PDB file of C-alpha atoms in Angstrom:
ATOM      1  CA  UNK C   1       0.000   0.000   0.000  1.00 56.00           C
ATOM      2  CA  UNK C   2       1.225   3.489  -0.838  1.00 60.00           C
ATOM      3  CA  UNK C   3       0.161   6.528   1.199  1.00 63.00           C
ATOM      4  CA  UNK C   4       0.245  10.287   0.717  1.00 69.00           C
ATOM      5  CA  UNK C   5      -0.778  11.966   3.950  1.00 63.00           C
ATOM      6  CA  UNK C   6      -1.280  15.610   4.776  1.00 64.00           C
ATOM      7  CA  UNK C   7      -2.958  17.782   7.371  1.00 69.00           C
ATOM      8  CA  UNK C   8      -3.829  21.406   7.964  1.00 64.00           C
ATOM      9  CA  UNK C   9      -0.946  23.879   8.076  1.00 54.00           C
ATOM     10  CA  UNK C  10      -1.245  24.176  11.849  1.00 48.00           C
ATOM     11  CA  UNK C  11       1.957  23.375  13.715  1.00 43.00           C
ATOM     12  CA  UNK C  12       1.310  21.924  17.148  1.00 42.00           C
ATOM     13  CA  UNK C  13       3.330  20.625  20.066  1.00 41.00           C
ATOM     14  CA  UNK C  14       2.514  19.287  23.511  1.00 41.00           C
ATOM     15  CA  UNK C  15       5.236  21.317  25.200  1.00 40.00           C
ATOM     16  CA  UNK C  16       5.766  23.939  22.469  1.00 43.00           C
ATOM     17  CA  UNK C  17       9.086  22.202  21.779  1.00 41.00           C
ATOM     18  CA  UNK C  18       8.501  18.644  20.577  1.00 44.00           C
ATOM     19  CA  UNK C  19       6.918  18.557  17.095  1.00 48.00           C
ATOM     20  CA  UNK C  20       4.056  16.088  16.683  1.00 51.00           C
ATOM     21  CA  UNK C  21       4.424  15.912  12.933  1.00 55.00           C
ATOM     22  CA  UNK C  22       6.515  17.278  10.135  1.00 62.00           C
ATOM     23  CA  UNK C  23       5.192  19.964   7.755  1.00 72.00           C
ATOM     24  CA  UNK C  24       3.438  18.906   4.588  1.00 78.00           C
ATOM     25  CA  UNK C  25       5.902  18.287   1.745  1.00 81.00           C
ATOM     26  CA  UNK C  26       4.609  19.310  -1.675  1.00 85.00           C
ATOM     27  CA  UNK C  27       6.068  18.461  -5.089  1.00 87.00           C
ATOM     28  CA  UNK C  28       7.821  21.137  -7.101  1.00 88.00           C
ATOM     29  CA  UNK C  29       6.019  22.517 -10.143  1.00 86.00           C
ATOM     30  CA  UNK C  30       7.940  20.378 -12.621  1.00 89.00           C
ATOM     31  CA  UNK C  31       8.289  17.132 -10.651  1.00 91.00           C
ATOM     32  CA  UNK C  32       5.720  15.301 -12.787  1.00 89.00           C
ATOM     33  CA  UNK C  33       2.933  16.125 -15.257  1.00 90.00           C
ATOM     34  CA  UNK C  34       0.267  18.046 -13.364  1.00 89.00           C
ATOM     35  CA  UNK C  35       2.425  18.652 -10.288  1.00 89.00           C
ATOM     36  CA  UNK C  36       1.737  22.387 -10.492  1.00 90.00           C
ATOM     37  CA  UNK C  37      -1.920  21.687  -9.696  1.00 92.00           C
ATOM     38  CA  UNK C  38      -1.258  19.009  -7.075  1.00 90.00           C
ATOM     39  CA  UNK C  39      -1.141  21.268  -4.005  1.00 89.00           C
ATOM     40  CA  UNK C  40      -4.144  23.491  -4.843  1.00 91.00           C
ATOM     41  CA  UNK C  41      -6.234  20.479  -5.852  1.00 91.00           C
ATOM     42  CA  UNK C  42      -5.574  18.560  -2.644  1.00 90.00           C
ATOM     43  CA  UNK C  43      -5.781  21.669  -0.477  1.00 91.00           C
ATOM     44  CA  UNK C  44      -9.197  22.469  -1.929  1.00 93.00           C
ATOM     45  CA  UNK C  45     -10.273  18.874  -1.328  1.00 93.00           C
ATOM     46  CA  UNK C  46      -9.120  19.140   2.282  1.00 93.00           C
ATOM     47  CA  UNK C  47     -11.041  22.379   2.875  1.00 93.00           C
ATOM     48  CA  UNK C  48     -14.192  21.020   1.241  1.00 95.00           C
ATOM     49  CA  UNK C  49     -14.155  17.995   3.519  1.00 95.00           C
ATOM     50  CA  UNK C  50     -13.357  20.128   6.544  1.00 95.00           C
ATOM     51  CA  UNK C  51     -16.399  22.336   5.937  1.00 96.00           C
ATOM     52  CA  UNK C  52     -18.656  19.339   5.368  1.00 97.00           C
ATOM     53  CA  UNK C  53     -17.384  17.601   8.506  1.00 97.00           C
ATOM     54  CA  UNK C  54     -18.003  20.727  10.604  1.00 97.00           C
ATOM     55  CA  UNK C  55     -21.552  20.878   9.279  1.00 97.00           C
ATOM     56  CA  UNK C  56     -22.092  17.211  10.158  1.00 96.00           C
ATOM     57  CA  UNK C  57     -20.818  17.830  13.697  1.00 97.00           C
ATOM     58  CA  UNK C  58     -23.235  20.756  14.041  1.00 97.00           C
ATOM     59  CA  UNK C  59     -26.121  18.559  12.879  1.00 97.00           C
ATOM     60  CA  UNK C  60     -25.182  15.778  15.310  1.00 96.00           C
ATOM     61  CA  UNK C  61     -24.921  18.269  18.158  1.00 96.00           C
ATOM     62  CA  UNK C  62     -28.310  19.767  17.275  1.00 97.00           C
ATOM     63  CA  UNK C  63     -30.035  16.388  17.060  1.00 96.00           C
ATOM     64  CA  UNK C  64     -28.634  15.301  20.426  1.00 95.00           C
ATOM     65  CA  UNK C  65     -28.947  18.726  22.100  1.00 95.00           C
ATOM     66  CA  UNK C  66     -25.232  18.495  22.834  1.00 95.00           C
ATOM     67  CA  UNK C  67     -23.809  21.980  22.178  1.00 92.00           C
ATOM     68  CA  UNK C  68     -20.458  21.124  23.787  1.00 94.00           C
ATOM     69  CA  UNK C  69     -19.898  18.585  21.009  1.00 96.00           C
ATOM     70  CA  UNK C  70     -19.211  21.361  18.471  1.00 96.00           C
ATOM     71  CA  UNK C  71     -16.679  22.994  20.786  1.00 96.00           C
ATOM     72  CA  UNK C  72     -14.671  19.779  20.938  1.00 96.00           C
ATOM     73  CA  UNK C  73     -13.887  20.228  17.215  1.00 96.00           C
ATOM     74  CA  UNK C  74     -13.119  23.962  17.306  1.00 93.00           C
ATOM     75  CA  UNK C  75      -9.458  23.642  16.247  1.00 90.00           C
ATOM     76  CA  UNK C  76      -9.481  20.089  14.829  1.00 88.00           C
ATOM     77  CA  UNK C  77      -5.733  20.355  14.202  1.00 85.00           C
ATOM     78  CA  UNK C  78      -5.299  16.585  14.077  1.00 81.00           C
ATOM     79  CA  UNK C  79      -7.645  16.243  11.095  1.00 90.00           C
ATOM     80  CA  UNK C  80      -5.940  14.566   8.145  1.00 89.00           C
ATOM     81  CA  UNK C  81      -6.423  13.650   4.494  1.00 91.00           C
ATOM     82  CA  UNK C  82      -4.927  10.559   2.849  1.00 90.00           C
ATOM     83  CA  UNK C  83      -4.410   9.476  -0.725  1.00 90.00           C
ATOM     84  CA  UNK C  84      -4.168   5.695  -0.613  1.00 88.00           C
ATOM     85  CA  UNK C  85      -3.125   3.236  -3.272  1.00 88.00           C
ATOM     86  CA  UNK C  86      -3.625  -0.456  -2.499  1.00 87.00           C
ATOM     87  CA  UNK C  87      -1.765  -2.988  -4.614  1.00 87.00           C
ATOM     88  CA  UNK C  88      -2.388  -6.711  -4.958  1.00 86.00           C
ATOM     89  CA  UNK C  89      -1.005  -8.746  -2.057  1.00 77.00           C
ATOM     90  CA  UNK C  90      -0.875 -12.363  -1.015  1.00 74.00           C
ATOM     91  CA  UNK C  91      -1.597 -13.638   2.494  1.00 70.00           C
ATOM     92  CA  UNK C  92       2.117 -14.115   3.217  1.00 73.00           C
ATOM     93  CA  UNK C  93       2.697 -10.413   2.489  1.00 71.00           C
ATOM     94  CA  UNK C  94       0.363  -9.425   5.339  1.00 71.00           C
ATOM     95  CA  UNK C  95       2.060 -11.305   8.158  1.00 69.00           C
ATOM     96  CA  UNK C  96       4.251  -8.533   9.572  1.00 68.00           C
ATOM     97  CA  UNK C  97       2.236  -5.399   8.777  1.00 71.00           C
ATOM     98  CA  UNK C  98       0.835  -4.924  12.301  1.00 70.00           C
ATOM     99  CA  UNK C  99       2.421  -5.735  15.637  1.00 68.00           C
ATOM    100  CA  UNK C 100       0.835  -8.593  17.557  1.00 69.00           C
ATOM    101  CA  UNK C 101      -0.392  -6.243  20.295  1.00 66.00           C
ATOM    102  CA  UNK C 102      -2.013  -3.780  17.864  1.00 68.00           C
ATOM    103  CA  UNK C 103      -5.401  -5.486  17.968  1.00 72.00           C
ATOM    104  CA  UNK C 104      -5.486  -5.844  14.179  1.00 77.00           C
ATOM    105  CA  UNK C 105      -5.419  -9.048  12.178  1.00 79.00           C
ATOM    106  CA  UNK C 106      -4.854  -9.384   8.447  1.00 80.00           C
ATOM    107  CA  UNK C 107      -6.271 -12.925   8.627  1.00 78.00           C
ATOM    108  CA  UNK C 108      -9.992 -12.856   7.867  1.00 85.00           C
ATOM    109  CA  UNK C 109     -12.457 -15.321   9.317  1.00 84.00           C
ATOM    110  CA  UNK C 110     -13.806 -16.100   5.837  1.00 87.00           C
ATOM    111  CA  UNK C 111     -10.429 -16.673   4.171  1.00 84.00           C
ATOM    112  CA  UNK C 112     -10.295 -13.530   2.038  1.00 86.00           C
ATOM    113  CA  UNK C 113      -7.061 -11.626   1.422  1.00 86.00           C
ATOM    114  CA  UNK C 114      -7.295  -8.198   3.032  1.00 88.00           C
ATOM    115  CA  UNK C 115      -5.873  -4.823   2.169  1.00 87.00           C
ATOM    116  CA  UNK C 116      -7.106  -3.291   5.448  1.00 88.00           C
ATOM    117  CA  UNK C 117      -8.123  -5.412   8.463  1.00 88.00           C
ATOM    118  CA  UNK C 118     -11.470  -5.351  10.202  1.00 91.00           C
ATOM    119  CA  UNK C 119     -11.610  -2.236  12.392  1.00 92.00           C
ATOM    120  CA  UNK C 120     -13.662   0.655  13.723  1.00 93.00           C
ATOM    121  CA  UNK C 121     -12.497   4.245  13.208  1.00 93.00           C
ATOM    122  CA  UNK C 122     -12.251   6.572  16.184  1.00 92.00           C
ATOM    123  CA  UNK C 123     -13.941   9.841  15.221  1.00 94.00           C
ATOM    124  CA  UNK C 124     -15.560  11.037  11.966  1.00 96.00           C
ATOM    125  CA  UNK C 125     -14.454   9.730   8.582  1.00 97.00           C
ATOM    126  CA  UNK C 126     -15.378  11.021   5.140  1.00 97.00           C
ATOM    127  CA  UNK C 127     -14.352   8.485   2.523  1.00 96.00           C
ATOM    128  CA  UNK C 128     -14.243   8.549  -1.269  1.00 94.00           C
ATOM    129  CA  UNK C 129     -13.695   5.189  -2.970  1.00 92.00           C
ATOM    130  CA  UNK C 130     -14.441   6.448  -6.505  1.00 91.00           C
ATOM    131  CA  UNK C 131     -15.396   3.443  -8.652  1.00 88.00           C
ATOM    132  CA  UNK C 132     -13.282   0.983  -6.649  1.00 90.00           C
ATOM    133  CA  UNK C 133     -14.887  -1.943  -4.856  1.00 92.00           C
ATOM    134  CA  UNK C 134     -13.436  -3.826  -1.914  1.00 94.00           C
ATOM    135  CA  UNK C 135     -14.897  -1.880   1.006  1.00 95.00           C
ATOM    136  CA  UNK C 136     -17.108  -4.074   3.191  1.00 96.00           C
ATOM    137  CA  UNK C 137     -19.185  -3.265   6.278  1.00 96.00           C
ATOM    138  CA  UNK C 138     -20.258  -5.615   9.064  1.00 95.00           C
ATOM    139  CA  UNK C 139     -23.972  -5.788   9.830  1.00 94.00           C
ATOM    140  CA  UNK C 140     -25.538  -8.432  12.088  1.00 94.00           C
ATOM    141  CA  UNK C 141     -22.427 -10.621  11.907  1.00 92.00           C
ATOM    142  CA  UNK C 142     -22.301 -10.633   8.090  1.00 94.00           C
ATOM    143  CA  UNK C 143     -20.049  -8.705   5.714  1.00 95.00           C
ATOM    144  CA  UNK C 144     -21.701  -6.635   2.982  1.00 96.00           C
ATOM    145  CA  UNK C 145     -20.204  -4.864  -0.011  1.00 95.00           C
ATOM    146  CA  UNK C 146     -20.403  -1.074   0.272  1.00 95.00           C
ATOM    147  CA  UNK C 147     -21.399   0.369  -3.124  1.00 91.00           C
ATOM    148  CA  UNK C 148     -18.739   2.581  -4.684  1.00 89.00           C
ATOM    149  CA  UNK C 149     -20.381   5.647  -6.194  1.00 88.00           C
ATOM    150  CA  UNK C 150     -18.229   8.047  -8.177  1.00 91.00           C
ATOM    151  CA  UNK C 151     -18.531  11.610  -6.901  1.00 89.00           C
ATOM    152  CA  UNK C 152     -19.837  10.606  -3.464  1.00 92.00           C
ATOM    153  CA  UNK C 153     -18.497  10.701   0.092  1.00 94.00           C
ATOM    154  CA  UNK C 154     -19.289   8.053   2.696  1.00 95.00           C
ATOM    155  CA  UNK C 155     -19.551   9.237   6.309  1.00 95.00           C
ATOM    156  CA  UNK C 156     -18.611   6.881   9.171  1.00 95.00           C
ATOM    157  CA  UNK C 157     -18.526   7.633  12.880  1.00 95.00           C
ATOM    158  CA  UNK C 158     -16.157   5.891  15.249  1.00 95.00           C
ATOM    159  CA  UNK C 159     -15.759   4.528  18.739  1.00 94.00           C
ATOM    160  CA  UNK C 160     -14.954   7.856  20.429  1.00 95.00           C
ATOM    161  CA  UNK C 161     -18.041   9.490  18.912  1.00 96.00           C
ATOM    162  CA  UNK C 162     -20.151   6.593  20.192  1.00 96.00           C
ATOM    163  CA  UNK C 163     -18.818   7.096  23.718  1.00 96.00           C
ATOM    164  CA  UNK C 164     -19.210  10.882  23.715  1.00 97.00           C
ATOM    165  CA  UNK C 165     -22.791  10.563  22.449  1.00 96.00           C
ATOM    166  CA  UNK C 166     -23.885   7.928  24.999  1.00 96.00           C
ATOM    167  CA  UNK C 167     -23.962   5.230  22.283  1.00 95.00           C
ATOM    168  CA  UNK C 168     -26.535   7.128  20.231  1.00 95.00           C
ATOM    169  CA  UNK C 169     -24.142   7.171  17.238  1.00 94.00           C
ATOM    170  CA  UNK C 170     -23.106   3.560  16.601  1.00 94.00           C
ATOM    171  CA  UNK C 171     -19.720   3.038  14.892  1.00 95.00           C
ATOM    172  CA  UNK C 172     -19.275   1.075  11.688  1.00 95.00           C
ATOM    173  CA  UNK C 173     -16.951  -1.919  11.621  1.00 95.00           C
ATOM    174  CA  UNK C 174     -15.446  -2.245   8.162  1.00 95.00           C
ATOM    175  CA  UNK C 175     -12.562  -3.747   6.195  1.00 94.00           C
ATOM    176  CA  UNK C 176     -11.073  -3.643   2.701  1.00 93.00           C
ATOM    177  CA  UNK C 177     -10.820  -6.846   0.689  1.00 92.00           C
ATOM    178  CA  UNK C 178      -7.938  -7.162  -1.763  1.00 91.00           C
ATOM    179  CA  UNK C 179      -9.511  -6.752  -5.220  1.00 91.00           C
ATOM    180  CA  UNK C 180      -6.312  -8.090  -6.908  1.00 90.00           C
ATOM    181  CA  UNK C 181      -5.801  -4.848  -8.786  1.00 91.00           C
ATOM    182  CA  UNK C 182      -4.672  -1.329  -7.958  1.00 92.00           C
ATOM    183  CA  UNK C 183      -7.271   0.369  -5.765  1.00 92.00           C
ATOM    184  CA  UNK C 184      -7.473   4.034  -4.772  1.00 91.00           C
ATOM    185  CA  UNK C 185      -9.324   5.821  -1.990  1.00 93.00           C
ATOM    186  CA  UNK C 186      -9.109   9.150  -0.151  1.00 93.00           C
ATOM    187  CA  UNK C 187     -10.166   9.019   3.515  1.00 94.00           C
ATOM    188  CA  UNK C 188     -10.487  12.223   5.526  1.00 95.00           C
ATOM    189  CA  UNK C 189     -10.425  11.973   9.323  1.00 94.00           C
ATOM    190  CA  UNK C 190     -12.067  14.836  11.239  1.00 96.00           C
ATOM    191  CA  UNK C 191     -10.758  14.802  14.779  1.00 95.00           C
ATOM    192  CA  UNK C 192     -11.394  16.832  17.930  1.00 95.00           C
ATOM    193  CA  UNK C 193      -9.022  19.563  19.038  1.00 94.00           C
ATOM    194  CA  UNK C 194      -5.859  18.578  20.872  1.00 91.00           C
ATOM    195  CA  UNK C 195      -7.128  19.885  24.208  1.00 93.00           C
ATOM    196  CA  UNK C 196     -10.746  18.736  23.765  1.00 96.00           C
ATOM    197  CA  UNK C 197     -12.020  16.975  26.879  1.00 96.00           C
ATOM    198  CA  UNK C 198     -12.997  13.402  25.984  1.00 96.00           C
ATOM    199  CA  UNK C 199     -13.315  12.044  29.507  1.00 96.00           C
ATOM    200  CA  UNK C 200     -17.079  12.629  29.883  1.00 96.00           C
ATOM    201  CA  UNK C 201     -20.030  11.783  27.656  1.00 96.00           C
ATOM    202  CA  UNK C 202     -23.135  13.802  26.820  1.00 95.00           C
ATOM    203  CA  UNK C 203     -24.805  12.673  30.060  1.00 95.00           C
ATOM    204  CA  UNK C 204     -21.658  13.102  32.169  1.00 95.00           C
ATOM    205  CA  UNK C 205     -20.627   9.446  32.252  1.00 95.00           C
ATOM    206  CA  UNK C 206     -16.924   8.657  32.252  1.00 96.00           C
ATOM    207  CA  UNK C 207     -15.764   7.332  28.881  1.00 95.00           C
ATOM    208  CA  UNK C 208     -13.544   4.275  28.595  1.00 93.00           C
ATOM    209  CA  UNK C 209     -10.848   6.463  27.034  1.00 90.00           C
ATOM    210  CA  UNK C 210     -11.319   9.003  29.839  1.00 91.00           C
ATOM    211  CA  UNK C 211     -10.166   6.468  32.390  1.00 92.00           C
ATOM    212  CA  UNK C 212      -6.632   7.063  31.118  1.00 93.00           C
ATOM    213  CA  UNK C 213      -6.741  10.230  29.002  1.00 94.00           C
ATOM    214  CA  UNK C 214      -8.649  13.420  29.805  1.00 95.00           C
ATOM    215  CA  UNK C 215      -7.963  15.191  26.510  1.00 95.00           C
ATOM    216  CA  UNK C 216      -7.883  14.051  22.893  1.00 94.00           C
ATOM    217  CA  UNK C 217      -4.317  14.928  21.880  1.00 89.00           C
ATOM    218  CA  UNK C 218      -2.266  12.614  24.118  1.00 89.00           C
ATOM    219  CA  UNK C 219      -4.620   9.726  23.376  1.00 89.00           C
ATOM    220  CA  UNK C 220      -4.486  10.344  19.611  1.00 85.00           C
ATOM    221  CA  UNK C 221      -0.692  10.403  19.649  1.00 81.00           C
ATOM    222  CA  UNK C 222      -0.616   6.903  21.122  1.00 81.00           C
ATOM    223  CA  UNK C 223      -3.216   5.743  18.584  1.00 79.00           C
ATOM    224  CA  UNK C 224      -1.199   7.063  15.657  1.00 73.00           C
ATOM    225  CA  UNK C 225       1.969   5.413  16.913  1.00 66.00           C
ATOM    226  CA  UNK C 226       0.071   2.126  16.906  1.00 68.00           C
ATOM    227  CA  UNK C 227      -1.773   2.576  13.601  1.00 68.00           C
ATOM    228  CA  UNK C 228       0.565   4.785  11.557  1.00 64.00           C
ATOM    229  CA  UNK C 229       4.017   4.613  13.180  1.00 52.00           C
ATOM    230  CA  UNK C 230       5.756   6.562  10.412  1.00 49.00           C
ATOM    231  CA  UNK C 231       3.593   9.688  10.700  1.00 55.00           C
ATOM    232  CA  UNK C 232       4.876  11.106  13.970  1.00 53.00           C
ATOM    233  CA  UNK C 233       8.169  12.356  15.314  1.00 53.00           C
ATOM    234  CA  UNK C 234       9.926   9.572  17.191  1.00 52.00           C
ATOM    235  CA  UNK C 235       9.918  11.642  20.411  1.00 51.00           C
ATOM    236  CA  UNK C 236       6.238  12.580  20.343  1.00 46.00           C
ATOM    237  CA  UNK C 237       5.376  10.121  23.139  1.00 45.00           C
ATOM    238  CA  UNK C 238       7.941  11.635  25.542  1.00 45.00           C
TER     239      UNK C 238
END
């Protein structure tokens, strides 16, 4: 799998000294055909998704009468946009992708080769799969193909959203099956602000995450080191 990953231009640090991520690196104008338009195209895509995600958060907050929910996403400096290319893989190629303690398994219960293991996202995801198949969702213990519609965005909410909303927003367990051909997708992850309090739910109950982390940032850093170990500075857990 090949990844291009970028975020907002915000630079952030826990102690104002240790960088949590490196700046976005953009191609020069003549690096490849179309490279001049690469940055503005992706930047516009990022901003479009950011605006849509903020509107979705406002709608969720309004439906649940949970005004504090919007405030948790005020800065959203951990939000990120990926360009992903999945290539054909065999089962033996998946053995060492994730550490044994990560909680992920590239071995499916129904014997299919996977590009992405069964998992639940953490916050709010906006996903474009274009005309590529392979995305499957779990419903009542069965896997179903998610239709790929060109020009559309799929919204998924994750485990943290479920906790904050007192389980009124169920998360979606999903996976990507290897389609034995190049596959492209562009997920956008809309995350709370670094200092957003995630220890209490809508009704004031303590969240499972809140038992160890009061705010989003420190928890997200540990999650990224587990899920995407190459994205962060090696000292960002210090």
